[in-house]
Tab-separated table of C-alpha atoms in Angstrom:
chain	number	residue	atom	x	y	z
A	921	UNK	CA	0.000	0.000	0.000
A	922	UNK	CA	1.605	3.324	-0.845
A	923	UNK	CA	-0.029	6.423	1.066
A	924	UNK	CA	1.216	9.568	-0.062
A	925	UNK	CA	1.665	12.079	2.375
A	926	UNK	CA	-0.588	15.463	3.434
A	927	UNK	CA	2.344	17.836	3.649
A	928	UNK	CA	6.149	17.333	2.654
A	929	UNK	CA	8.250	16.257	6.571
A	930	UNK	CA	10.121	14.434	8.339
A	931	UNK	CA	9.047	10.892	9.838
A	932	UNK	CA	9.581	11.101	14.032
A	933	UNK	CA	7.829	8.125	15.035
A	934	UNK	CA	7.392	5.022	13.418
A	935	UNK	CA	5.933	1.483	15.184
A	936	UNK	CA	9.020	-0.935	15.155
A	937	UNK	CA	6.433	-3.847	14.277
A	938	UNK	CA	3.665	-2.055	12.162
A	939	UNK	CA	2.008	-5.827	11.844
A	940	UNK	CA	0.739	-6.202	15.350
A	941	UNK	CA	-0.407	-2.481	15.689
A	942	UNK	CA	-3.929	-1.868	16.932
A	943	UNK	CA	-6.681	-0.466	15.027
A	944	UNK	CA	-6.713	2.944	14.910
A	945	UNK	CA	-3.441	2.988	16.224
A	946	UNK	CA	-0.709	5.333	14.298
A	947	UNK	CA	2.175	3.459	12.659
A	948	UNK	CA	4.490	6.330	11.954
A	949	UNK	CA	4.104	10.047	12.589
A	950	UNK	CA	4.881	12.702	9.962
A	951	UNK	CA	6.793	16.037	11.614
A	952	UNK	CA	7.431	19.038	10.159
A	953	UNK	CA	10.863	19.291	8.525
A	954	UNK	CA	12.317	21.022	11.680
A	955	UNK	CA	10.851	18.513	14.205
A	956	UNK	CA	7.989	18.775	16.817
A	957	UNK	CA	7.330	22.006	18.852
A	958	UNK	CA	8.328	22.527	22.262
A	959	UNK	CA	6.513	25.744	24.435
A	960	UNK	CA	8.358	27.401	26.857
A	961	UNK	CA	7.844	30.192	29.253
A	962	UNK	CA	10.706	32.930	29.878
A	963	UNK	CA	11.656	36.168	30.399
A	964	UNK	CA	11.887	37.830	26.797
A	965	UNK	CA	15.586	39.450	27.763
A	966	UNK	CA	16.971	35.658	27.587
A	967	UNK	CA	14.432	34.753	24.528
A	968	UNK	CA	16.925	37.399	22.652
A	969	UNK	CA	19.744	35.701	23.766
A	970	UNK	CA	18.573	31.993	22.974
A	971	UNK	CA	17.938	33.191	19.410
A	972	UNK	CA	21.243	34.232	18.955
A	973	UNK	CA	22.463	30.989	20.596
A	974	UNK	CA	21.327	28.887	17.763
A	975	UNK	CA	20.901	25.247	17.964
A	976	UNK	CA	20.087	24.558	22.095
A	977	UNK	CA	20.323	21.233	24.156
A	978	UNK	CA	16.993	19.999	26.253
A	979	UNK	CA	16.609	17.233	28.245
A	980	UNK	CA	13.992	14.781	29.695
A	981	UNK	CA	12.912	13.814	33.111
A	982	UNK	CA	14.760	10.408	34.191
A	983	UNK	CA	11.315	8.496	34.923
A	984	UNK	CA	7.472	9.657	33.983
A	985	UNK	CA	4.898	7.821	34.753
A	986	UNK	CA	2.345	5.853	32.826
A	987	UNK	CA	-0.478	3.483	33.162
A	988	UNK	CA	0.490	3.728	37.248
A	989	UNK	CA	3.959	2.725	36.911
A	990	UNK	CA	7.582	4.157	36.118
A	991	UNK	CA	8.908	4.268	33.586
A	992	UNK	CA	12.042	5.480	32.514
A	993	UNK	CA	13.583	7.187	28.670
A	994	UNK	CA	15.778	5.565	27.574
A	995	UNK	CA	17.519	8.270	25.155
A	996	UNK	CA	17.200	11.652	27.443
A	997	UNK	CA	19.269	14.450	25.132
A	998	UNK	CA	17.701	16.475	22.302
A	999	UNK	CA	18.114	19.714	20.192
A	1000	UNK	CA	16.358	22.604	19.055
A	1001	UNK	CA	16.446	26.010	17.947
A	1002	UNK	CA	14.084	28.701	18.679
A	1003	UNK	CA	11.312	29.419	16.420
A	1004	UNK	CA	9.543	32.298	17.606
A	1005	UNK	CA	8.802	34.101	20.912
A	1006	UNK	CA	5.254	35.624	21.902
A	1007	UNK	CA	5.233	38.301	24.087
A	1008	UNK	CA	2.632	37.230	27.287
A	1009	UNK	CA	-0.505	39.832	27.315
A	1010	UNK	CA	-0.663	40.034	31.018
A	1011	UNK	CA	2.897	39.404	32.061
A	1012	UNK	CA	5.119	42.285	31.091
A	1013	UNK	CA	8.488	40.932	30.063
A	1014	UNK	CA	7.962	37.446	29.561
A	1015	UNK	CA	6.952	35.915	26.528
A	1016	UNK	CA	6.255	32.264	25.578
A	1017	UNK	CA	8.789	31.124	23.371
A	1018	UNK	CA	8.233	28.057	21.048
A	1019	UNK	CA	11.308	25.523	19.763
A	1020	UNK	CA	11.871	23.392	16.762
A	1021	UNK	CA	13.140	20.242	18.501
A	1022	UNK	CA	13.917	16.565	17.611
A	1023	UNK	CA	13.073	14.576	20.581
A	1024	UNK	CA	13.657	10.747	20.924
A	1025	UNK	CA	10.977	8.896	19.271
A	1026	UNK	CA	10.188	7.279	22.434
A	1027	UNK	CA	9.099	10.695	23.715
A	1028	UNK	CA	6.940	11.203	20.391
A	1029	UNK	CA	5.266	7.627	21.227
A	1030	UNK	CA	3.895	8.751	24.813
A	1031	UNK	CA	2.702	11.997	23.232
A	1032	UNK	CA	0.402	10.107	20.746
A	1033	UNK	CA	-0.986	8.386	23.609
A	1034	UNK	CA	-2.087	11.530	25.100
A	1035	UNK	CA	0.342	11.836	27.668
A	1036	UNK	CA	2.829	15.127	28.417
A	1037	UNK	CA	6.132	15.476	28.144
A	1038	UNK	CA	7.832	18.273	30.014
A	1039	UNK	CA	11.846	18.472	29.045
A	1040	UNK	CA	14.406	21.059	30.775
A	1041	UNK	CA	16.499	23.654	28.159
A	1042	UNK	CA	19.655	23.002	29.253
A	1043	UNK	CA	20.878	26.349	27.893
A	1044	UNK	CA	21.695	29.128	30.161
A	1045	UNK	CA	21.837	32.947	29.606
A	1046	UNK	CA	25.236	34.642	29.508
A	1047	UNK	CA	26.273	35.944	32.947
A	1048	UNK	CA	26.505	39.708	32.203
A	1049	UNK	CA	22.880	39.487	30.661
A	1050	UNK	CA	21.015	38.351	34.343
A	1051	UNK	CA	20.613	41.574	36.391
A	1052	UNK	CA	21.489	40.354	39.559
A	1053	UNK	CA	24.817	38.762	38.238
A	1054	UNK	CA	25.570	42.952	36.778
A	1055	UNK	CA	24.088	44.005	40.421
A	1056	UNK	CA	26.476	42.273	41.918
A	1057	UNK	CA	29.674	42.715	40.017
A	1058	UNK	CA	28.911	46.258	39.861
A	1059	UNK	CA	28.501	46.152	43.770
A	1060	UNK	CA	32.392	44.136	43.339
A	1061	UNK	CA	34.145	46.846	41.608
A	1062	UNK	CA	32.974	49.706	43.873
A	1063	UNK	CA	34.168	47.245	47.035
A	1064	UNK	CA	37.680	46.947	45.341
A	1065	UNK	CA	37.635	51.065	44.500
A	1066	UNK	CA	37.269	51.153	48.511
A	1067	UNK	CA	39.670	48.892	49.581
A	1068	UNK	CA	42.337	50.431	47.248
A	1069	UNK	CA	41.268	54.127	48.038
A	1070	UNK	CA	41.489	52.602	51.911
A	1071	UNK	CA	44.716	51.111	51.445
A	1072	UNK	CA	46.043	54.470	49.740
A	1073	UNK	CA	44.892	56.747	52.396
A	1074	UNK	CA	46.508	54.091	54.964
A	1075	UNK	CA	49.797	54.545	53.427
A	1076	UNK	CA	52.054	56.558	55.797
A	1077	UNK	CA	52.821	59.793	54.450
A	1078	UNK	CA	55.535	62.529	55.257
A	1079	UNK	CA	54.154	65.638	56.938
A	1080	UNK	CA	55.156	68.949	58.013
A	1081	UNK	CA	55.668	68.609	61.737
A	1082	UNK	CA	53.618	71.142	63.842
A	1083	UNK	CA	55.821	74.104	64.514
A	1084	UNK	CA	57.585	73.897	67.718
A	1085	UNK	CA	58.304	69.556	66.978
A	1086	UNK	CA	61.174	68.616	65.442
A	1087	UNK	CA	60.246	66.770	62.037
A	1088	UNK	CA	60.577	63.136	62.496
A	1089	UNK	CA	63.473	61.454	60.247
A	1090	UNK	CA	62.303	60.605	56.888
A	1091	UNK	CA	63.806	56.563	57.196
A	1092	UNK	CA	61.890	56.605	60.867
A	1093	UNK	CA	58.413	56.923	59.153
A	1094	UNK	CA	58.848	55.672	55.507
A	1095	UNK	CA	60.175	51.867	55.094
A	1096	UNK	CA	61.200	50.744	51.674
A	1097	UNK	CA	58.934	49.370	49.423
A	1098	UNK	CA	60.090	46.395	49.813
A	1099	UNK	CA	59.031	46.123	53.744
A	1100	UNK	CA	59.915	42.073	54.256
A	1101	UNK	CA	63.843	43.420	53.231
A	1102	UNK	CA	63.657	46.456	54.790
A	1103	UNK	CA	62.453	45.028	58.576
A	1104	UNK	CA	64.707	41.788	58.443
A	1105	UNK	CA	67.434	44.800	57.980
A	1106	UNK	CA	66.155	46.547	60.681
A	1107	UNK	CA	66.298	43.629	62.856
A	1108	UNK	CA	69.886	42.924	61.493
A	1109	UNK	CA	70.606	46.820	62.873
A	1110	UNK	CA	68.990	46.175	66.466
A	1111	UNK	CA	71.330	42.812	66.706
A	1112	UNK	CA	74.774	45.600	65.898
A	1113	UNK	CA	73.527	47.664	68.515
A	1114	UNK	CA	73.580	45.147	71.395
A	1115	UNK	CA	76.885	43.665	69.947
A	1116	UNK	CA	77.919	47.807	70.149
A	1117	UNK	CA	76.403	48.511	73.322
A	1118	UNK	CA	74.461	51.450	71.663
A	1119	UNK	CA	71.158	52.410	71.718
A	1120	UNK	CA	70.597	54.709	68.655
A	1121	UNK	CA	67.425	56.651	69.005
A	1122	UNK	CA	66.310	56.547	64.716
A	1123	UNK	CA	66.847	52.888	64.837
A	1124	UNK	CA	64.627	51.869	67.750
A	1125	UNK	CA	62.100	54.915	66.910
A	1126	UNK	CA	62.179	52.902	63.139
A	1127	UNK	CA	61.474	49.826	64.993
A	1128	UNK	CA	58.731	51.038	67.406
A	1129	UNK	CA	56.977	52.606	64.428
A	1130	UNK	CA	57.275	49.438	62.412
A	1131	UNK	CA	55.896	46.887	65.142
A	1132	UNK	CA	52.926	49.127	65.887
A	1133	UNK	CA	52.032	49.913	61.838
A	1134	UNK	CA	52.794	46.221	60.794
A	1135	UNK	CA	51.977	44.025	64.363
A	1136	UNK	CA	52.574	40.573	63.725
A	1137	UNK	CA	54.166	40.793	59.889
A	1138	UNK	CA	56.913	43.347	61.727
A	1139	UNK	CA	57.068	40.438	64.379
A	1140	UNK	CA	58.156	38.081	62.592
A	1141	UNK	CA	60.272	40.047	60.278
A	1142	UNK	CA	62.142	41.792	62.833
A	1143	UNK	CA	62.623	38.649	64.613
A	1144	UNK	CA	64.286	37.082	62.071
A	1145	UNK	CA	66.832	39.790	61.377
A	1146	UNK	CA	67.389	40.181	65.015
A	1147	UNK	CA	68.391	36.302	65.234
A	1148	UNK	CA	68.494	36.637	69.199
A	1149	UNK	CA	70.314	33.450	70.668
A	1150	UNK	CA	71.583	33.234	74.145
A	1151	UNK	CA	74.907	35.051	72.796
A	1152	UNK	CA	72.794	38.384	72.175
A	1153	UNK	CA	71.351	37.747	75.464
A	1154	UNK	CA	74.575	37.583	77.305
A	1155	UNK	CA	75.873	40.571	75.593
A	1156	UNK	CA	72.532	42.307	76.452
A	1157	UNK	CA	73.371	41.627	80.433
A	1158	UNK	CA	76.570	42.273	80.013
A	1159	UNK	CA	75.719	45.604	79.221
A	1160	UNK	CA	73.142	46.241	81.739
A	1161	UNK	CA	75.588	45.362	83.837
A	1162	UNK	CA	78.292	48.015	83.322
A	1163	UNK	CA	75.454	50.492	83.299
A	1164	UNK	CA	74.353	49.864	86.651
A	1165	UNK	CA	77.875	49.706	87.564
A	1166	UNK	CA	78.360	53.220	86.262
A	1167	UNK	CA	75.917	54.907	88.131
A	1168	UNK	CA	78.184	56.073	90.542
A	1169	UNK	CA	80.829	57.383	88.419
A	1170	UNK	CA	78.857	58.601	85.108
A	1171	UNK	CA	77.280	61.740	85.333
A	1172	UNK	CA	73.501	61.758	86.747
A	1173	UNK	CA	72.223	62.635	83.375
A	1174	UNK	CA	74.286	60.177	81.340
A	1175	UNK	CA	73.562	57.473	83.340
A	1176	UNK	CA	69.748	58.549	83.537
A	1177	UNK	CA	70.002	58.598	79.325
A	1178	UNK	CA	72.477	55.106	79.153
A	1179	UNK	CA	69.916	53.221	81.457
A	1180	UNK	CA	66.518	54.254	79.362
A	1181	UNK	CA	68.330	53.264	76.072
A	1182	UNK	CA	68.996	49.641	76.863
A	1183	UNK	CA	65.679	49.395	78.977
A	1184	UNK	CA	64.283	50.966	75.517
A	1185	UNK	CA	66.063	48.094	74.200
A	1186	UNK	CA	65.235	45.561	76.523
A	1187	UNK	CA	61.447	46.451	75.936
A	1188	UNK	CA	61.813	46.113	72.261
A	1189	UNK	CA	63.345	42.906	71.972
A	1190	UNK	CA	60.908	41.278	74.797
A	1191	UNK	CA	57.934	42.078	72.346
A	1192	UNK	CA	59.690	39.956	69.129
A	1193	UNK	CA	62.363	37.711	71.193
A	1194	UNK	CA	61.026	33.860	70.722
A	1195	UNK	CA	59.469	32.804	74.590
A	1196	UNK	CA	62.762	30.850	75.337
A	1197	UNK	CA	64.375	34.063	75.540
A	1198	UNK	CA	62.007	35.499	77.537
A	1199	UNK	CA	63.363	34.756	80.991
A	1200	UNK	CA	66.840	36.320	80.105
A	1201	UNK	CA	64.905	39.502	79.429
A	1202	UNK	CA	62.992	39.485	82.234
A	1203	UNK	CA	65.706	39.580	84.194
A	1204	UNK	CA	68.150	42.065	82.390
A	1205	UNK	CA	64.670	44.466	82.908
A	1206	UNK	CA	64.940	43.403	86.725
A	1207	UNK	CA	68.264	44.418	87.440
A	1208	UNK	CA	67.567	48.106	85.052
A	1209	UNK	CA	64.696	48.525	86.863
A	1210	UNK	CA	66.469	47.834	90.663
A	1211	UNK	CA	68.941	50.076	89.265
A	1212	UNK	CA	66.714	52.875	88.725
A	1213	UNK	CA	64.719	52.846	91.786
A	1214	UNK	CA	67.639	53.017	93.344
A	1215	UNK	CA	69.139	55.919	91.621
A	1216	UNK	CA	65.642	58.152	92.559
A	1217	UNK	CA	66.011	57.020	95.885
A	1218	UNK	CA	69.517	58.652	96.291
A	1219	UNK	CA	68.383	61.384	94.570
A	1220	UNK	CA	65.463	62.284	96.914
């Protein structure tokens, strides 16, 4: 029997043993050339953008049911490309957008038995196209403005000093650029001045300034350049000692500005010295300390 077509197609269905069919029953179902429709609901901003895409991916459900049981496709993954798009009456930006699509011919079988077939697009709009995605990176960008306009305005700066102050040293206030160099240098400096028995005023004002701008980074930095190990420490009570030992024969103002540089000193290297050093600085701060109590009390 030849049966000649109603309209020129493509066959998407066709009974794999047309002998046993039912009457009544189709044996193969005639498409149009681009395949079956598929309806779709969406906002008409990404309805633009899925025309442009071209030729999308869908997808169907992993089980439907039928006749009170589960069933499950077999072939999931089809194409299509978007036909038109009809703007909804009574939903402002959202239109209904209908597909060209080749689904499996399983899927076309439950269809002619009246059933419906819901499949996910598995396309998705380009980021900068969803509003919230723009919202948000435009949120981003001022956040990093901030951070670098904080960062900028946290930089120390020179400054005229107020009139009657002398103006601090430039290398007191601005570090190198490179600060991990400059500190561990720094450190290197404070570990001459105990071998030198000299407590140089821009050096531990550099140092001060450094631990309280830079905390824990200066910390460990200084540390490091410092490398205190129980010779430092010995050569740091060593020193003490002939200070206190001088009291009596230095003059009362040298001996008042020798003691407050190593306590200075002292005080410094107790706030980055490793805590197995600690005791040795305790007590080098004991005997200053003894020391100066009693130089007020022969004093008064």
């Amino acid at each position: 029997i030849n049966v000649v077509a109603p309209f020129s197609g493509r066959v998407v269905y066709r009974d794999p043993s047309p002998t046993t069919v039912a009457m009544q029953a189709p044996i193969a179902v005639l498409a149009p050339p681009d395949g079956v429709r598929v309806k779709i609901r969406m906002p008409s901003r990404q309805a633009a953008l899925l025309e442009d895409a071209g030729t999308v991916h869908l997808r169907l459900p992993r089980t439907y049911h039928a006749d009170r049981e589960e069933r499950q496709f077999m072939e999931r993954r089809f194409t299509g490309r978007l036909l038109t798009r009809t703007p909804l009456a009574h939903d402002s930006g959202v239109v209904l957008a209908e597909l060209a699509a080749t689904p499996p011919a399983e899927a076309v079988r439950e269809m002619l038995a009246g059933r419906q077939i819901i499949a996910q697009l598995l396309w998705t709009p380009p980021l900068l196209s969803m509003p919230a995605f723009a919202a948000g990176g435009a949120i981003a960008a001022l956040g990093c403005m901030w951070l670098l306009l904080l960062h900028v305005a946290r930089r120390p700066l020179l400054s005229r000093a107020p009139a009657g102050e002398p103006a601090p040293a430039p290398d007191t206030i601005n570090l190198p650029v490179d600060h991990g160099m400059s500190l561990r240098a720094l450190g290197a400096e404070i570990r001459n001045l105990i071998a030198e028995r000299r407590a140089d005023e821009k050096t531990l004002a550099a140092a001060e300034w450094a631990l309280d701008r830079y905390q824990v980074r200066a910390v460990r930095l200084l540390s490091a350049g410092v490398a205190l190990d129980a010779a430092a420490c010995a050569q740091l009570d060593a020193w003490a000692q002939e200070v206190v030992a001088s009291a009596d024969e230095s003059d009362e103002q040298e001996f008042e500005e020798a003691l407050r540089g190593v306590q200075r000193l002292t005080r410094l290297l107790g706030s980055i010295a490793a805590e197995r050093y600690q005791p040795a600085l305790r007590r080098v701060a004991a005997v200053l300390a003894a020391s100066r109590s009693g130089s007020l009390a022969n004093a008064q």
